[in-house]
């Protein structure tokens, strides 16, 4: 026979179970796009752990990429979250969707210090402190000799077929680099671009070329991103000429700002609860920490799931600032 103590205990257990179920119901099921590059894989898996352990959500990861994930979110309302959406390639339809209220930017800057541009190794920057801008480097082709023609400087561009290949070629022309003693070097592939940088840095040689961050190589080699030394020419000329195959009169410009957002569906915004939206809004990865994690993933062949655990264990000073003390305690307990 149950006594009053047993009845009270049973009542407390039922209350706890109901409150837990209510919390799950409030957050509900969430689909997160696990995009097909390392930083996005890490972010998706960190979100999964924190939302499940800290906010009692039921999270599933689905494969994703920029255009396909956006198209699915825009037409089907799934997945619910794109943690790292580089919006330059989908800006126009994204703005339309945001104006219509079907998609929302939960975070307009989930990673700091990101972007594309032209880079030199740190040992080059240290040995030649006068090289502070692209304009400075262009004056010194002798410091970056081409292997086949050492009388010319080598600027390493994107492989053919990449969108940045057109922009780099047009900027090469805009800065009149051929007449100033430079050659435009096509590395042939993404692996060729990586190898070109890696070999030069590891041999202590100078290197000048295009790359982007956050990436493992930028973090591994602590590459120096150059200021272009000229202002941004404007979106109309950038999109209408510099980013096009036919650009009759390209103008010198700094690189257009790379915008990355965490994008969510209207369904998640309405049904996920304010706590989930606040978490995504507060979740900002410092660029240096992200690059460090990408180096870890590369060196250890770590998956996004493995890297998420490593990040949560080794970077508590970063992620605890995103959540309440109660949530931080739940997450810390879960990953021990």
Coordinates of C-alpha atoms in Angstrom, one line a residue:
X1 CA 0.0 0.0 0.0
X2 CA 1.3 3.4 -0.9
X3 CA 1.7 5.8 2.0
X4 CA 1.6 9.6 1.8
X5 CA 5.4 9.8 1.3
X6 CA 5.2 7.5 -1.7
X7 CA 2.2 9.3 -3.2
X8 CA 4.1 12.7 -2.8
X9 CA 7.2 11.2 -4.4
X10 CA 5.2 9.8 -7.3
X11 CA 3.5 13.1 -7.7
X12 CA 6.9 14.9 -7.9
X13 CA 8.1 12.4 -10.4
X14 CA 5.0 12.9 -12.6
X15 CA 5.4 16.7 -12.3
X16 CA 9.0 16.4 -13.4
X17 CA 8.2 14.2 -16.3
X18 CA 5.4 16.5 -17.5
X19 CA 7.6 19.5 -17.2
X20 CA 10.3 17.8 -19.1
X21 CA 7.9 16.8 -21.8
X22 CA 6.6 20.3 -21.9
X23 CA 10.1 21.6 -22.4
X24 CA 10.7 19.2 -25.3
X25 CA 7.3 20.1 -26.8
X26 CA 8.1 23.8 -26.5
X27 CA 11.4 23.4 -28.4
X28 CA 10.2 20.5 -30.6
X29 CA 12.0 18.8 -33.4
X30 CA 14.7 20.9 -35.1
X31 CA 16.5 20.1 -38.4
X32 CA 19.9 21.6 -38.8
X33 CA 21.9 21.7 -42.0
X34 CA 25.3 20.1 -41.7
X35 CA 26.9 22.0 -44.5
X36 CA 29.7 20.3 -46.5
X37 CA 32.7 22.2 -45.2
X38 CA 34.6 21.9 -41.9
X39 CA 33.6 25.0 -40.0
X40 CA 29.9 24.5 -40.8
X41 CA 30.1 20.8 -39.8
X42 CA 31.6 21.9 -36.4
X43 CA 28.9 24.6 -35.9
X44 CA 26.0 22.2 -36.7
X45 CA 27.3 19.6 -34.2
X46 CA 27.9 22.1 -31.5
X47 CA 24.4 23.4 -32.0
X48 CA 23.0 19.9 -31.8
X49 CA 24.7 19.2 -28.5
X50 CA 23.8 22.5 -26.9
X51 CA 20.2 22.5 -28.1
X52 CA 19.6 18.9 -27.1
X53 CA 21.4 18.9 -23.7
X54 CA 20.8 22.5 -22.7
X55 CA 17.4 23.2 -24.1
X56 CA 15.8 19.7 -24.4
X57 CA 15.3 20.0 -28.2
X58 CA 15.2 17.0 -30.5
X59 CA 17.8 17.8 -33.1
X60 CA 18.5 16.0 -36.4
X61 CA 21.3 16.9 -38.8
X62 CA 20.8 16.8 -42.5
X63 CA 23.4 17.1 -45.3
X64 CA 23.6 20.6 -46.8
X65 CA 25.4 23.1 -49.1
X66 CA 24.8 26.8 -49.7
X67 CA 22.5 26.8 -52.7
X68 CA 20.7 23.5 -52.0
X69 CA 20.1 24.2 -48.3
X70 CA 18.8 27.7 -49.1
X71 CA 16.5 26.4 -51.9
X72 CA 15.1 23.8 -49.5
X73 CA 14.5 26.2 -46.7
X74 CA 13.0 28.7 -49.1
X75 CA 10.6 26.3 -50.8
X76 CA 9.9 23.6 -48.2
X77 CA 10.7 25.3 -44.9
X78 CA 13.3 22.6 -44.1
X79 CA 15.8 22.4 -42.6
X80 CA 15.1 24.8 -39.8
X81 CA 18.6 26.1 -39.4
X82 CA 21.5 26.9 -41.7
X83 CA 24.3 27.7 -39.2
X84 CA 26.8 29.1 -41.7
X85 CA 25.1 30.5 -44.8
X86 CA 27.4 32.5 -47.0
X87 CA 24.8 34.8 -48.5
X88 CA 26.6 36.6 -51.4
X89 CA 25.5 33.8 -53.8
X90 CA 21.9 33.8 -52.6
X91 CA 21.4 37.4 -51.5
X92 CA 18.6 38.5 -53.8
X93 CA 16.2 35.5 -53.1
X94 CA 17.2 35.5 -49.4
X95 CA 16.2 39.2 -49.0
X96 CA 12.9 38.5 -50.7
X97 CA 12.3 35.6 -48.3
X98 CA 13.2 37.7 -45.3
X99 CA 10.9 40.6 -46.5
X100 CA 8.1 38.0 -46.8
X101 CA 8.8 36.7 -43.3
X102 CA 9.4 33.1 -44.3
X103 CA 13.1 33.1 -43.4
X104 CA 15.0 35.1 -40.8
X105 CA 18.6 36.0 -39.9
X106 CA 19.1 34.8 -36.4
X107 CA 22.7 35.9 -36.4
X108 CA 24.3 38.3 -38.9
X109 CA 27.9 37.4 -37.9
X110 CA 28.3 33.9 -36.3
X111 CA 32.1 34.0 -37.1
X112 CA 34.4 37.0 -36.7
X113 CA 37.3 37.9 -38.9
X114 CA 36.1 35.9 -41.9
X115 CA 36.3 36.7 -45.6
X116 CA 38.1 36.4 -48.8
X117 CA 41.2 38.3 -50.0
X118 CA 44.8 38.3 -50.9
X119 CA 47.4 36.9 -48.5
X120 CA 51.1 36.7 -47.7
X121 CA 52.9 34.4 -45.2
X122 CA 53.7 35.8 -41.8
X123 CA 57.5 35.5 -42.3
X124 CA 57.1 37.6 -45.4
X125 CA 55.2 40.3 -43.5
X126 CA 57.8 40.2 -40.7
X127 CA 60.8 40.4 -43.1
X128 CA 59.1 43.2 -45.1
X129 CA 57.1 45.4 -42.7
X130 CA 56.6 47.9 -45.5
X131 CA 54.3 45.4 -47.3
X132 CA 51.1 46.5 -45.6
X133 CA 48.7 46.7 -48.6
X134 CA 48.2 45.0 -51.9
X135 CA 49.4 48.2 -53.5
X136 CA 52.7 47.8 -51.6
X137 CA 53.1 44.2 -52.7
X138 CA 52.4 45.0 -56.4
X139 CA 55.4 47.3 -56.3
X140 CA 57.7 44.3 -55.4
X141 CA 57.2 41.5 -58.0
X142 CA 60.9 40.6 -57.4
X143 CA 60.0 39.3 -53.9
X144 CA 57.6 36.7 -55.3
X145 CA 59.4 35.2 -58.4
X146 CA 57.5 32.9 -60.7
X147 CA 59.2 29.4 -60.9
X148 CA 59.1 29.3 -64.7
X149 CA 60.0 33.0 -65.2
X150 CA 61.8 34.4 -62.2
X151 CA 61.8 37.8 -63.8
X152 CA 58.1 38.0 -63.1
X153 CA 56.2 38.0 -59.9
X154 CA 53.7 35.2 -59.3
X155 CA 50.2 35.9 -58.1
X156 CA 48.3 32.7 -57.4
X157 CA 44.6 32.9 -58.3
X158 CA 41.6 30.5 -58.0
X159 CA 41.3 27.5 -60.2
X160 CA 39.3 27.8 -63.4
X161 CA 35.6 27.3 -62.7
X162 CA 35.6 29.0 -59.3
X163 CA 33.6 32.2 -59.1
X164 CA 36.6 34.0 -57.5
X165 CA 38.7 33.1 -60.6
X166 CA 36.9 35.8 -62.6
X167 CA 37.1 38.4 -59.9
X168 CA 40.8 37.8 -59.4
X169 CA 41.5 38.0 -63.1
X170 CA 39.6 41.3 -63.3
X171 CA 41.4 42.8 -60.3
X172 CA 44.7 41.7 -61.8
X173 CA 43.8 43.7 -64.8
X174 CA 42.4 46.6 -62.8
X175 CA 45.6 47.0 -60.9
X176 CA 47.6 46.8 -64.2
X177 CA 49.7 43.9 -62.7
X178 CA 50.9 42.5 -66.0
X179 CA 52.5 45.7 -66.9
X180 CA 54.0 46.0 -63.4
X181 CA 55.8 42.7 -63.8
X182 CA 53.4 40.0 -62.6
X183 CA 52.0 36.7 -63.9
X184 CA 48.6 35.3 -63.0
X185 CA 49.1 31.7 -61.9
X186 CA 46.2 29.2 -62.2
X187 CA 46.9 26.5 -59.6
X188 CA 44.7 24.0 -61.5
X189 CA 42.6 22.8 -58.6
X190 CA 41.7 23.5 -55.0
X191 CA 44.4 21.0 -54.0
X192 CA 46.9 22.8 -56.2
X193 CA 46.0 26.1 -54.5
X194 CA 46.5 24.6 -51.1
X195 CA 49.8 22.9 -52.1
X196 CA 51.1 26.1 -53.6
X197 CA 50.6 28.0 -50.3
X198 CA 51.8 25.1 -48.1
X199 CA 55.0 24.4 -50.0
X200 CA 56.0 28.0 -50.0
X201 CA 55.3 28.6 -46.3
X202 CA 56.9 25.4 -45.1
X203 CA 60.1 26.2 -47.2
X204 CA 60.2 29.8 -45.9
X205 CA 59.5 31.2 -49.3
X206 CA 57.4 34.2 -50.2
X207 CA 53.9 33.6 -51.6
X208 CA 51.2 36.0 -52.8
X209 CA 47.7 34.8 -53.7
X210 CA 44.0 34.5 -53.1
X211 CA 42.5 32.5 -50.2
X212 CA 39.7 32.8 -47.6
X213 CA 39.0 32.4 -43.9
X214 CA 38.0 30.6 -41.7
X215 CA 40.1 27.7 -43.1
X216 CA 42.6 25.2 -41.8
X217 CA 45.5 26.5 -43.8
X218 CA 45.0 30.2 -42.8
X219 CA 44.9 29.0 -39.1
X220 CA 47.8 26.6 -39.5
X221 CA 50.1 29.0 -41.1
X222 CA 48.8 32.2 -39.5
X223 CA 48.7 33.9 -42.9
X224 CA 48.5 37.7 -43.2
X225 CA 45.5 39.1 -45.0
X226 CA 46.4 42.3 -46.8
X227 CA 44.4 45.5 -46.9
X228 CA 44.0 46.4 -50.6
X229 CA 45.0 50.0 -50.1
X230 CA 41.9 51.2 -52.1
X231 CA 38.3 51.5 -51.1
X232 CA 35.5 49.1 -52.2
X233 CA 34.4 50.2 -55.6
X234 CA 30.7 49.5 -54.9
X235 CA 28.3 46.6 -55.3
X236 CA 27.1 47.7 -58.8
X237 CA 30.6 47.6 -60.4
X238 CA 31.6 44.5 -58.3
X239 CA 28.6 42.5 -59.4
X240 CA 28.2 44.0 -62.8
X241 CA 31.8 43.9 -63.9
X242 CA 34.4 42.5 -61.5
X243 CA 32.5 39.3 -60.9
X244 CA 31.7 38.8 -64.6
X245 CA 33.6 37.1 -67.4
X246 CA 33.2 40.2 -69.6
X247 CA 34.5 43.3 -67.7
X248 CA 35.7 45.8 -70.2
X249 CA 36.9 48.4 -67.8
X250 CA 37.6 46.9 -64.3
X251 CA 38.3 49.3 -61.5
X252 CA 40.7 48.8 -58.6
X253 CA 38.8 47.7 -55.5
X254 CA 39.1 46.1 -52.1
X255 CA 37.3 42.7 -51.8
X256 CA 33.6 42.8 -51.3
X257 CA 32.5 42.1 -47.7
X258 CA 31.8 38.4 -47.2
X259 CA 28.5 38.1 -45.3
X260 CA 27.7 35.0 -43.3
X261 CA 24.4 34.5 -41.5
X262 CA 22.8 31.9 -39.3
X263 CA 19.4 31.6 -41.1
X264 CA 16.3 30.1 -39.6
X265 CA 12.8 29.3 -40.8
X266 CA 9.7 31.2 -39.6
X267 CA 8.5 28.0 -38.1
X268 CA 11.5 27.7 -35.8
X269 CA 11.3 31.4 -34.9
X270 CA 7.6 31.0 -33.8
X271 CA 7.8 27.5 -32.3
X272 CA 11.3 27.1 -31.1
X273 CA 11.0 29.4 -28.2
X274 CA 12.8 32.7 -27.4
X275 CA 15.6 30.8 -25.7
X276 CA 16.6 28.9 -28.8
X277 CA 16.6 32.2 -30.9
X278 CA 18.6 33.9 -28.2
X279 CA 21.2 31.1 -28.2
X280 CA 21.6 31.3 -31.9
X281 CA 21.9 35.1 -31.7
X282 CA 24.6 35.0 -29.0
X283 CA 26.6 32.2 -30.7
X284 CA 29.6 33.9 -32.2
X285 CA 32.9 32.1 -32.8
X286 CA 36.0 34.2 -32.6
X287 CA 37.9 33.8 -35.9
X288 CA 41.2 32.7 -34.2
X289 CA 39.4 30.0 -32.3
X290 CA 37.5 28.7 -35.3
X291 CA 40.8 28.5 -37.3
X292 CA 42.4 26.6 -34.4
X293 CA 39.5 24.1 -34.5
X294 CA 39.9 23.7 -38.3
X295 CA 43.6 22.9 -37.8
X296 CA 42.6 20.3 -35.2
X297 CA 40.1 18.8 -37.6
X298 CA 42.6 18.6 -40.4
X299 CA 45.5 17.3 -38.3
X300 CA 43.3 14.6 -36.6
X301 CA 41.0 13.9 -39.4
X302 CA 38.2 14.7 -36.9
X303 CA 34.6 14.7 -37.9
X304 CA 32.3 17.6 -37.0
X305 CA 30.9 15.5 -34.1
X306 CA 34.3 14.8 -32.7
X307 CA 35.4 18.4 -33.2
X308 CA 32.3 19.7 -31.4
X309 CA 33.2 17.7 -28.3
X310 CA 36.8 18.9 -28.5
X311 CA 35.5 22.5 -28.8
X312 CA 33.1 22.3 -25.9
X313 CA 35.8 20.7 -23.7
X314 CA 38.6 23.1 -24.6
X315 CA 36.9 26.4 -25.2
X316 CA 34.4 26.8 -22.3
X317 CA 35.4 30.5 -22.1
X318 CA 33.9 30.9 -25.6
X319 CA 30.7 28.9 -25.5
X320 CA 29.6 29.6 -21.9
X321 CA 29.2 33.2 -22.8
X322 CA 26.4 32.2 -25.3
X323 CA 24.2 30.5 -22.7
X324 CA 22.9 30.8 -19.2
X325 CA 24.7 29.2 -16.2
X326 CA 22.0 26.6 -16.0
X327 CA 22.4 25.6 -19.6
X328 CA 26.2 25.6 -19.4
X329 CA 26.0 23.2 -16.4
X330 CA 23.7 20.8 -18.3
X331 CA 26.0 20.8 -21.3
X332 CA 29.2 20.4 -19.2
X333 CA 27.7 17.5 -17.4
X334 CA 26.6 15.8 -20.7
X335 CA 30.0 15.9 -22.3
X336 CA 32.1 14.7 -19.4

